[in-house]
CSV table of N, CA and C in Angstrom, one decimal:
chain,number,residue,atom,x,y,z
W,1008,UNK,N,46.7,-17.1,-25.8
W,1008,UNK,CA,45.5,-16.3,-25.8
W,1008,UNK,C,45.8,-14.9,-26.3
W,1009,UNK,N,45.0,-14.4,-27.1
W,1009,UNK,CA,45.7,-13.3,-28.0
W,1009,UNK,C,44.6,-12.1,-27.1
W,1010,UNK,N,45.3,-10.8,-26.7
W,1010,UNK,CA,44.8,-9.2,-26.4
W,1010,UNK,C,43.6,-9.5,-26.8
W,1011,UNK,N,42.8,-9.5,-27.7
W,1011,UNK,CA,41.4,-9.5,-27.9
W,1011,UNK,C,40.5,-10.2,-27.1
W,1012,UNK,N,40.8,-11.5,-26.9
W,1012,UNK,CA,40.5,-12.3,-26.2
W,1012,UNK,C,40.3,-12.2,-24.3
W,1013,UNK,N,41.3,-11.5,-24.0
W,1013,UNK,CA,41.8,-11.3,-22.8
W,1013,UNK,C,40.7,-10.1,-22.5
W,1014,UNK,N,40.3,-9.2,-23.6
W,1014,UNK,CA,40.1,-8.2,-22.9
W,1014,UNK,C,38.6,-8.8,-23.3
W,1015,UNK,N,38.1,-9.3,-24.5
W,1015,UNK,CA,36.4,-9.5,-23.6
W,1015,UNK,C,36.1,-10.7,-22.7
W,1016,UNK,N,37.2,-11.4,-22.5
W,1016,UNK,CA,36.9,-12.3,-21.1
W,1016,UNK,C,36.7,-11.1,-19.8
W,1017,UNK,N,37.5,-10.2,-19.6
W,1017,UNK,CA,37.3,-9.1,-18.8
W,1017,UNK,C,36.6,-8.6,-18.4
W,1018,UNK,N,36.0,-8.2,-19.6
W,1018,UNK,CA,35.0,-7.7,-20.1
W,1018,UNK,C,33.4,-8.2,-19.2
W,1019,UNK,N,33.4,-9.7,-20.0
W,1019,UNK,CA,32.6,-10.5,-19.5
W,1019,UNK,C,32.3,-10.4,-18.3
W,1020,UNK,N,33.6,-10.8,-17.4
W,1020,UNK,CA,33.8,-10.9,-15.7
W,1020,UNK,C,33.0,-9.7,-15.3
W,1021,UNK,N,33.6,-8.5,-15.9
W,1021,UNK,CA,33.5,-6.8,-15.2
W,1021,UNK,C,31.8,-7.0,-15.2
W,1022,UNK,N,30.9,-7.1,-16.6
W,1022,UNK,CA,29.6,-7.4,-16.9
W,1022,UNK,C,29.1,-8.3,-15.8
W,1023,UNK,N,29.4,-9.5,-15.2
W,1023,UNK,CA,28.5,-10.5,-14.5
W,1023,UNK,C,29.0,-9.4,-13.1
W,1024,UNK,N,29.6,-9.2,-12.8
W,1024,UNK,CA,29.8,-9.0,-11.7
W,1024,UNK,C,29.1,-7.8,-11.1
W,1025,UNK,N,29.5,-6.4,-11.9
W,1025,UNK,CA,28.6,-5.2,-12.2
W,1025,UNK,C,26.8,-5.4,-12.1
W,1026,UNK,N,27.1,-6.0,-13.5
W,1026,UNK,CA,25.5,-6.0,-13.8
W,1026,UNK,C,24.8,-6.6,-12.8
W,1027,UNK,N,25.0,-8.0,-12.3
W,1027,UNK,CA,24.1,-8.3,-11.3
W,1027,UNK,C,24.1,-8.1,-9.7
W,1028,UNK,N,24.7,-7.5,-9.6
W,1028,UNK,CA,24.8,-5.8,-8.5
W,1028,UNK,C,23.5,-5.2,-8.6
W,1029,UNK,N,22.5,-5.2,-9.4
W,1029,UNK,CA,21.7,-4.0,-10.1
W,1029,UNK,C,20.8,-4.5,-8.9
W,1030,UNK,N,19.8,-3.7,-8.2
W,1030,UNK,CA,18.8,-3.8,-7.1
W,1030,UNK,C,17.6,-2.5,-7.4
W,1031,UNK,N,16.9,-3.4,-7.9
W,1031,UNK,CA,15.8,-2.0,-7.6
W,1031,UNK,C,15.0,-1.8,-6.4
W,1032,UNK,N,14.8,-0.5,-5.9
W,1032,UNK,CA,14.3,0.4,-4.7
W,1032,UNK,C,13.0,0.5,-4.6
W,1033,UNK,N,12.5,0.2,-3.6
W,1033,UNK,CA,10.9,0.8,-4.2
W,1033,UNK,C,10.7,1.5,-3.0
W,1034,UNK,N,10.5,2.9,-3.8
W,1034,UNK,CA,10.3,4.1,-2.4
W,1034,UNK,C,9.1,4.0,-1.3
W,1035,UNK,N,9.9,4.5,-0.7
W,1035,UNK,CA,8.9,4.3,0.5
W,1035,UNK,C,7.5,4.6,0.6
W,1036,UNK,N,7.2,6.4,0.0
W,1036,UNK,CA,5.9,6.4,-0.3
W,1036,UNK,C,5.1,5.5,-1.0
W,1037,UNK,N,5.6,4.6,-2.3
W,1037,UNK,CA,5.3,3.5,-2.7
W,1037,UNK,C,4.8,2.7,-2.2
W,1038,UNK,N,5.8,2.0,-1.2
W,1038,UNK,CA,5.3,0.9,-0.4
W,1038,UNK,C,4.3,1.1,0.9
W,1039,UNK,N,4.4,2.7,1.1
W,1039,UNK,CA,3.0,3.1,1.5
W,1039,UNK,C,1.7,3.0,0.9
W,1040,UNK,N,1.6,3.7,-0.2
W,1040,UNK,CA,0.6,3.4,-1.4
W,1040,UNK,C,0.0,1.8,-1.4
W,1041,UNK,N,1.0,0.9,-1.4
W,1041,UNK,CA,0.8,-1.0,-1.4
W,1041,UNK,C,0.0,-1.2,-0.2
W,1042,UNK,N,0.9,-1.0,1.3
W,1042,UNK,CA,0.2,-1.1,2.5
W,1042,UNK,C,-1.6,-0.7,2.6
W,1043,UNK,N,-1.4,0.5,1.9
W,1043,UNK,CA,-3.2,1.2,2.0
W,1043,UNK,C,-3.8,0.2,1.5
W,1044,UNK,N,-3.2,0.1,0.1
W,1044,UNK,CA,-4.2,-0.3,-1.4
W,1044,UNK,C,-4.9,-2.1,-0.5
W,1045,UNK,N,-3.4,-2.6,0.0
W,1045,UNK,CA,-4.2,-3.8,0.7
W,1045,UNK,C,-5.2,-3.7,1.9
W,1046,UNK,N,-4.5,-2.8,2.9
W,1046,UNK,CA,-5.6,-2.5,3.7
W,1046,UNK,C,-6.8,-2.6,3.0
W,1047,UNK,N,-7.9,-1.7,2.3
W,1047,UNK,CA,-8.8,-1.6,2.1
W,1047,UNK,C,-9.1,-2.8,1.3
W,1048,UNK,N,-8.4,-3.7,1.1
W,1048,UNK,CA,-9.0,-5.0,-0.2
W,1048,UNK,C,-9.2,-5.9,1.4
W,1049,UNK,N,-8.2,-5.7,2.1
W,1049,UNK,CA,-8.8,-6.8,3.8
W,1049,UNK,C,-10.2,-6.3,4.3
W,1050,UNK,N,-10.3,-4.4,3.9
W,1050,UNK,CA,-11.5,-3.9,4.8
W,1050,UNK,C,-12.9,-4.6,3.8
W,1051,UNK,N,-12.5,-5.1,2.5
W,1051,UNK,CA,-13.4,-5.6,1.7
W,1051,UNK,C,-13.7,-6.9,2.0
W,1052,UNK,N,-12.9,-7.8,2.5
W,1052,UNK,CA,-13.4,-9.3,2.8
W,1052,UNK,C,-13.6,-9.2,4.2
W,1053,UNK,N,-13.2,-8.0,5.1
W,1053,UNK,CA,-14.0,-8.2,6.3
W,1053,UNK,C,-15.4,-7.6,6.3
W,1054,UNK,N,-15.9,-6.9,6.0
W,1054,UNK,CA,-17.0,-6.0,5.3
W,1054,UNK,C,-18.1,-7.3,4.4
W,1055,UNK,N,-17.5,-8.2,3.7
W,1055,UNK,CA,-18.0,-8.9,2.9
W,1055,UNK,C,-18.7,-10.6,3.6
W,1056,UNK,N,-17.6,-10.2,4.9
W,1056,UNK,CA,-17.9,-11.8,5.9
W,1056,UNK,C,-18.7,-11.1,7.0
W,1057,UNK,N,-18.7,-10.3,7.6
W,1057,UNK,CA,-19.8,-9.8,8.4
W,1057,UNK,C,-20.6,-8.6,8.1
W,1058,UNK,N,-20.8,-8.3,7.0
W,1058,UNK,CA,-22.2,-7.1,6.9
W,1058,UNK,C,-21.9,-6.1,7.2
W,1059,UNK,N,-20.8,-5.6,7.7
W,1059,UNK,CA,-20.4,-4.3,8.6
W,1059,UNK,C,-18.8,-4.0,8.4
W,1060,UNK,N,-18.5,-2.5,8.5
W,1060,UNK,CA,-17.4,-2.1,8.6
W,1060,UNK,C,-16.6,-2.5,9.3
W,1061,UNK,N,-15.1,-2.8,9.3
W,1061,UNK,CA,-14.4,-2.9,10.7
W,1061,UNK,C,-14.2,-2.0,11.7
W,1062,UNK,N,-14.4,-2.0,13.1
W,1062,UNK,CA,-14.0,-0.7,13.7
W,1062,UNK,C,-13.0,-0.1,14.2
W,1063,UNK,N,-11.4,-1.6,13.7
W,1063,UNK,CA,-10.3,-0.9,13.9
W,1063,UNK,C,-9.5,-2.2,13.0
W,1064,UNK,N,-8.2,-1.6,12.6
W,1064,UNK,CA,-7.7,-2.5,11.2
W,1064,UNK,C,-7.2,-4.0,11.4
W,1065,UNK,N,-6.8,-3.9,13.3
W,1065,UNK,CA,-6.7,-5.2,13.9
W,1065,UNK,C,-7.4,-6.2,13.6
W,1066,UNK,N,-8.7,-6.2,13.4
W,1066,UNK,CA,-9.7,-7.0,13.0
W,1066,UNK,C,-9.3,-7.8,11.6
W,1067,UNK,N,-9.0,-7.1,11.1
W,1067,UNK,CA,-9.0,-7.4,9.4
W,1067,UNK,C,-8.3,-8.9,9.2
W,1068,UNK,N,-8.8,-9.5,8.2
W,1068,UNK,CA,-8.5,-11.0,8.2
W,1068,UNK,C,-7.1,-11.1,7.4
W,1069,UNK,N,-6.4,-11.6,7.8
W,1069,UNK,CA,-4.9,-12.3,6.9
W,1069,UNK,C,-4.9,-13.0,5.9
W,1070,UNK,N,-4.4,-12.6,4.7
W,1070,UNK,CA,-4.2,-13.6,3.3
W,1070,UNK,C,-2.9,-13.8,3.2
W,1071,UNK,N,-3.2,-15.1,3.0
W,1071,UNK,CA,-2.1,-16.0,3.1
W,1071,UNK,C,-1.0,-15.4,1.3
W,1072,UNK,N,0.2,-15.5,1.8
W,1072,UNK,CA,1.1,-14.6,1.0
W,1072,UNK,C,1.1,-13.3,0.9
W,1073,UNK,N,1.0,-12.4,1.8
W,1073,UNK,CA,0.7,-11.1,1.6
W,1073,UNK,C,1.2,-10.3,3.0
W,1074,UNK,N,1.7,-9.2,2.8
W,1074,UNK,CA,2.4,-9.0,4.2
W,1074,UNK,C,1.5,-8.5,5.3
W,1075,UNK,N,0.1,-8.3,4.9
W,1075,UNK,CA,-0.9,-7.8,5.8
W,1075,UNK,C,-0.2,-6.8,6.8
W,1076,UNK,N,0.6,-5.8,6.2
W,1076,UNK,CA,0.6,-4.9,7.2
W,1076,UNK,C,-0.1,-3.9,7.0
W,1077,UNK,N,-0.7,-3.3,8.4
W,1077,UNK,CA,-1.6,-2.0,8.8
W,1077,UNK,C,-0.1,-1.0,9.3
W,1078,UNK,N,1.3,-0.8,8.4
W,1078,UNK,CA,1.9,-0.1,9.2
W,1078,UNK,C,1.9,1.0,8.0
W,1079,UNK,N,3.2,2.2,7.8
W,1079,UNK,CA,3.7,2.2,6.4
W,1079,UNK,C,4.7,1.8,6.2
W,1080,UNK,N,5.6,2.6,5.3
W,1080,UNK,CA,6.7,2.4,4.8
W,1080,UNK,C,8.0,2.9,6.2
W,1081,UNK,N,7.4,3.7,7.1
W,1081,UNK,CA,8.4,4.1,8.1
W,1081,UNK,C,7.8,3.3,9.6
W,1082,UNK,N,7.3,2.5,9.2
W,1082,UNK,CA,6.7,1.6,10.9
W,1082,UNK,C,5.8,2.2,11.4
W,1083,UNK,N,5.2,2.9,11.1
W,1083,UNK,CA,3.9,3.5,12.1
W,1083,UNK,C,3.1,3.3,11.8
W,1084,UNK,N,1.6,3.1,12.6
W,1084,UNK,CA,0.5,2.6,11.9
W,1084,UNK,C,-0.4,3.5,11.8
W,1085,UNK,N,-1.2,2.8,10.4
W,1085,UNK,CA,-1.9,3.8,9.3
W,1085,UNK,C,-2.7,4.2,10.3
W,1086,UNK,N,-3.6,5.3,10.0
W,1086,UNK,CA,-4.5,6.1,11.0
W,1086,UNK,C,-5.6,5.7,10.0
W,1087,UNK,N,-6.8,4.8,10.9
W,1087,UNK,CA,-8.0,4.3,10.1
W,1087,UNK,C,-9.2,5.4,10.6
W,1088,UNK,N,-9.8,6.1,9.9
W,1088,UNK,CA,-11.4,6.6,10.4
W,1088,UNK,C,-12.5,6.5,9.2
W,1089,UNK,N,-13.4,6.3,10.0
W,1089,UNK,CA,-15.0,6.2,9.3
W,1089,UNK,C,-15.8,7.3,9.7
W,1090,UNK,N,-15.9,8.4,8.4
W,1090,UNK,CA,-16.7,9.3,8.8
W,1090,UNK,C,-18.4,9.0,9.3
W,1091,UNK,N,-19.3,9.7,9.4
W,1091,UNK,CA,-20.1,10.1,9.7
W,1091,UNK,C,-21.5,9.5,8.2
W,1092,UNK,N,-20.6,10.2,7.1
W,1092,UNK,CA,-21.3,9.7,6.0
W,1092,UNK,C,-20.6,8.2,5.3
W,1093,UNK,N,-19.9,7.6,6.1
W,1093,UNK,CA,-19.3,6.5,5.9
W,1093,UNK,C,-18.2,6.0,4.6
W,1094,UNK,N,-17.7,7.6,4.7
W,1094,UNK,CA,-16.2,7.7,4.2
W,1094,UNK,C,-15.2,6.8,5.3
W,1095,UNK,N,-14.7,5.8,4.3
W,1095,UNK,CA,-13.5,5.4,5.2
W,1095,UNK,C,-12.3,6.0,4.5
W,1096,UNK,N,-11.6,6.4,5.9
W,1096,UNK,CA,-10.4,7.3,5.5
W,1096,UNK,C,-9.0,6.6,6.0
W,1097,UNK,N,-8.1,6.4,5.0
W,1097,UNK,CA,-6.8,5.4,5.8
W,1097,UNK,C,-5.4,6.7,5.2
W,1098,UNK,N,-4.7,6.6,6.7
W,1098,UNK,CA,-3.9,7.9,6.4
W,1098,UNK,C,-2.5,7.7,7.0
W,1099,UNK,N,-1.1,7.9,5.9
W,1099,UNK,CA,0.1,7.9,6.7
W,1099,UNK,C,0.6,9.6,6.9
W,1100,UNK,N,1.1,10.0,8.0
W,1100,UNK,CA,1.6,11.2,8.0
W,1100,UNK,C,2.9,11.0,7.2
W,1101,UNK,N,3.4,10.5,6.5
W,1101,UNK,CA,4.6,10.2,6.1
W,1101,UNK,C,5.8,10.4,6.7
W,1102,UNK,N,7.1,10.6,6.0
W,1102,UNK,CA,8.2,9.8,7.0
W,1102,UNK,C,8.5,10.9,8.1
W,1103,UNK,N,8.3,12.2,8.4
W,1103,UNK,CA,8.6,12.6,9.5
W,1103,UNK,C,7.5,12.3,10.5
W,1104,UNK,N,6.1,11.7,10.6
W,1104,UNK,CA,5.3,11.5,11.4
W,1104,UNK,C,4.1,12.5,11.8
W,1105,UNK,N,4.6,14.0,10.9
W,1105,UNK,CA,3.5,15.1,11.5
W,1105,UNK,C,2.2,15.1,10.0
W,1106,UNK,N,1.5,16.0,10.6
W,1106,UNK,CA,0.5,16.5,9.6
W,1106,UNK,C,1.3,17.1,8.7
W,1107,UNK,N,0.7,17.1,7.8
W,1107,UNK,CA,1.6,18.1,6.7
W,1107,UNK,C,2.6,17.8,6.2
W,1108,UNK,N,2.9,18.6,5.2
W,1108,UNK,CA,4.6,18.3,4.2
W,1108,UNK,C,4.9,18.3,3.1
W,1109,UNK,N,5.7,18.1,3.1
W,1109,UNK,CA,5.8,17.7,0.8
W,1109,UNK,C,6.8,16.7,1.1
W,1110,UNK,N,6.9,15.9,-0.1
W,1110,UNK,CA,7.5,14.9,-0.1
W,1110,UNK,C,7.7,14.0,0.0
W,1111,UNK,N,8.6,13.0,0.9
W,1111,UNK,CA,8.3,11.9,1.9
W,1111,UNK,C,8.1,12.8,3.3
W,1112,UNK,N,7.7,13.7,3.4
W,1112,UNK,CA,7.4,14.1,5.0
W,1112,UNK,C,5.9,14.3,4.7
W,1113,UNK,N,5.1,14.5,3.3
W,1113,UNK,CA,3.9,15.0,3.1
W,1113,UNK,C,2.6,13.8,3.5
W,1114,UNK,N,1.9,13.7,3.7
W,1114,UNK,CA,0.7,13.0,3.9
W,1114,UNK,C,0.2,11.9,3.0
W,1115,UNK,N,-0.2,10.8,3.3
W,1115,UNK,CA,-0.7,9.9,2.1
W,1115,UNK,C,-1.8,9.7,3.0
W,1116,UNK,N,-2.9,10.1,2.1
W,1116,UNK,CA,-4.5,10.0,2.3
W,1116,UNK,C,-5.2,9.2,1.0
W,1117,UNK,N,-5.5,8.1,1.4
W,1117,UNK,CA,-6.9,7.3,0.3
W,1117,UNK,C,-8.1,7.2,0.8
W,1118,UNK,N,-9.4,7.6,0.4
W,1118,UNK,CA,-10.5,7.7,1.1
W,1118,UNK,C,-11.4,6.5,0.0
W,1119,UNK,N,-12.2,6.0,0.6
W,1119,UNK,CA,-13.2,5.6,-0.1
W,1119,UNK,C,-14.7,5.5,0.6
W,1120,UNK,N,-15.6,5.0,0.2
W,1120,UNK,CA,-16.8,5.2,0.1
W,1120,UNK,C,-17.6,3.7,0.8
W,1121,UNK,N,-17.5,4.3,2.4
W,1121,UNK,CA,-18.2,2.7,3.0
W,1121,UNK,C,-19.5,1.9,2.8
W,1122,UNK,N,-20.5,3.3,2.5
W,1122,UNK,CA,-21.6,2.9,2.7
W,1122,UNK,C,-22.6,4.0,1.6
W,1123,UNK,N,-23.6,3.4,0.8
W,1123,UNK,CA,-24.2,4.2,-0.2
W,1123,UNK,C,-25.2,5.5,0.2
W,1124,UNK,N,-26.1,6.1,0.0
W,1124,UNK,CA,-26.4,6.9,0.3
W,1124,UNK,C,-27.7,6.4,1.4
W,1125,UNK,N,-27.9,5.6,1.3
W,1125,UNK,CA,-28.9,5.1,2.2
W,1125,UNK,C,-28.5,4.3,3.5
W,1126,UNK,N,-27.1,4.3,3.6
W,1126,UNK,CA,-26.4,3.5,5.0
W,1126,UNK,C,-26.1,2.4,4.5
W,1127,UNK,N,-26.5,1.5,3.8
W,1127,UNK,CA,-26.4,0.3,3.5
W,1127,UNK,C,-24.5,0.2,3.2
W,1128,UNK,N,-23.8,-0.9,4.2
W,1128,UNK,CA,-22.5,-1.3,3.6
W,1128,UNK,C,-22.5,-1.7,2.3
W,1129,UNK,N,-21.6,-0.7,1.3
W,1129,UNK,CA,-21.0,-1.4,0.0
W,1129,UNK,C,-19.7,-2.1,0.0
W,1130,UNK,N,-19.2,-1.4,1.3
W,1130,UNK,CA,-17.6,-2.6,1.2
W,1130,UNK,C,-17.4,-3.7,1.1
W,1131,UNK,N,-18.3,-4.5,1.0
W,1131,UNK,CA,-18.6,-6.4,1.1
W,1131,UNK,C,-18.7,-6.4,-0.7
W,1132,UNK,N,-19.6,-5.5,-1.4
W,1132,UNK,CA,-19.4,-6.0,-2.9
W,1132,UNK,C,-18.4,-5.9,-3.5
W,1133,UNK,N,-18.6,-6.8,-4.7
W,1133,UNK,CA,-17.6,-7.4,-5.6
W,1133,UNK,C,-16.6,-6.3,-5.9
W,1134,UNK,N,-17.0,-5.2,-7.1
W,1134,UNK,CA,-16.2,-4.2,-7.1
W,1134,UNK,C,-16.1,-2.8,-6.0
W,1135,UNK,N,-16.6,-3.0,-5.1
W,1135,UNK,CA,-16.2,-1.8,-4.0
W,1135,UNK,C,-14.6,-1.2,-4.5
W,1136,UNK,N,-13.7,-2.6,-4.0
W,1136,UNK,CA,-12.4,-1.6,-4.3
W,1136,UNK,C,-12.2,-1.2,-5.3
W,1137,UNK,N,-12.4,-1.4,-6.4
W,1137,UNK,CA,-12.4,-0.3,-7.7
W,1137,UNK,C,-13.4,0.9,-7.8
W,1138,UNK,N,-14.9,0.4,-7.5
W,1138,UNK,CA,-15.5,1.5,-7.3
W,1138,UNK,C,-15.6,2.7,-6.5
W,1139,UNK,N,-15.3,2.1,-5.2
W,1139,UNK,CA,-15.6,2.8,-3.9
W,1139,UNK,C,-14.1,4.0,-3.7
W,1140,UNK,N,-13.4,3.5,-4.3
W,1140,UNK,CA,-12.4,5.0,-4.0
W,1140,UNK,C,-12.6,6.2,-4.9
W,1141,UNK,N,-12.3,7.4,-3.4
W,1141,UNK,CA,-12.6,9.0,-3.9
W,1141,UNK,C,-10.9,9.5,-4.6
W,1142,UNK,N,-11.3,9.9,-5.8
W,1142,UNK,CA,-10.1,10.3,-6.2
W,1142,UNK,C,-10.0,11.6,-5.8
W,1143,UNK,N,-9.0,12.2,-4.9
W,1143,UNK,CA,-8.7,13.2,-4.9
W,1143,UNK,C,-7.5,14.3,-6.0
């Protein structure tokens, strides 16, 4: 077996070994962002099976394959409120747990839009979750 040989079998070895090592991360804020984004698609088929908002995220129905968590990315559970004008508001203080911050210590807030101008629940229709969120 001639030097050339030797060194891209090595080569090879160093490559399989290295390379599939590779792991991708998905940050936490991220996996916060996922947690909400499903929250509100559950607040949509509970909203869509009984007529009405949920009044706490416990309620919310389970899909099968899906991790149905109401937590974040650091274990604590999302803070749900329904305003007054039937803004629903779903909120992580992020990873240190307070108000406020930048970063992963800063706030992840998604609001959307429970009910139309006349009270009537829109969470139950089809597009709510694409329509119904406030971009901030």
């Amino acid at each position: 077996m001639g030097l050339t040989q030797v060194k891209w079998q090595t080569c090879s070895i160093l490559a399989v070994l290295f390379g599939g090592c590779h792991v991708d991360v998905i940050p936490d804020r991220d996996l916060t962002y996922s947690a909400i984004g499903e929250t509100f698609f559950r607040i949509h088929l509970y909203a869509k099976a009984n007529g009405t908002l949920p009044p706490s995220l416990n309620l919310l129905p389970e899909r099968s394959g899906y991790t149905n968590q109401i937590t974040d990315a650091w274990h604590r559970p999302l803070a749900y409120d329904i305003d007054a004008d039937g803004i629903l508001t779903i909120r992580s203080l992020g990873q240190d747990g307070a108000v406020g911050g930048s970063g992963d210590d800063g706030d992840i807030v998604v609001k959307y839009r429970g009910r139309d101008g006349t009270g009537k629940v829109i969470a139950g229709q089809e597009l709510w979750v694409v329509d119904g969120e406030i971009k901030q």
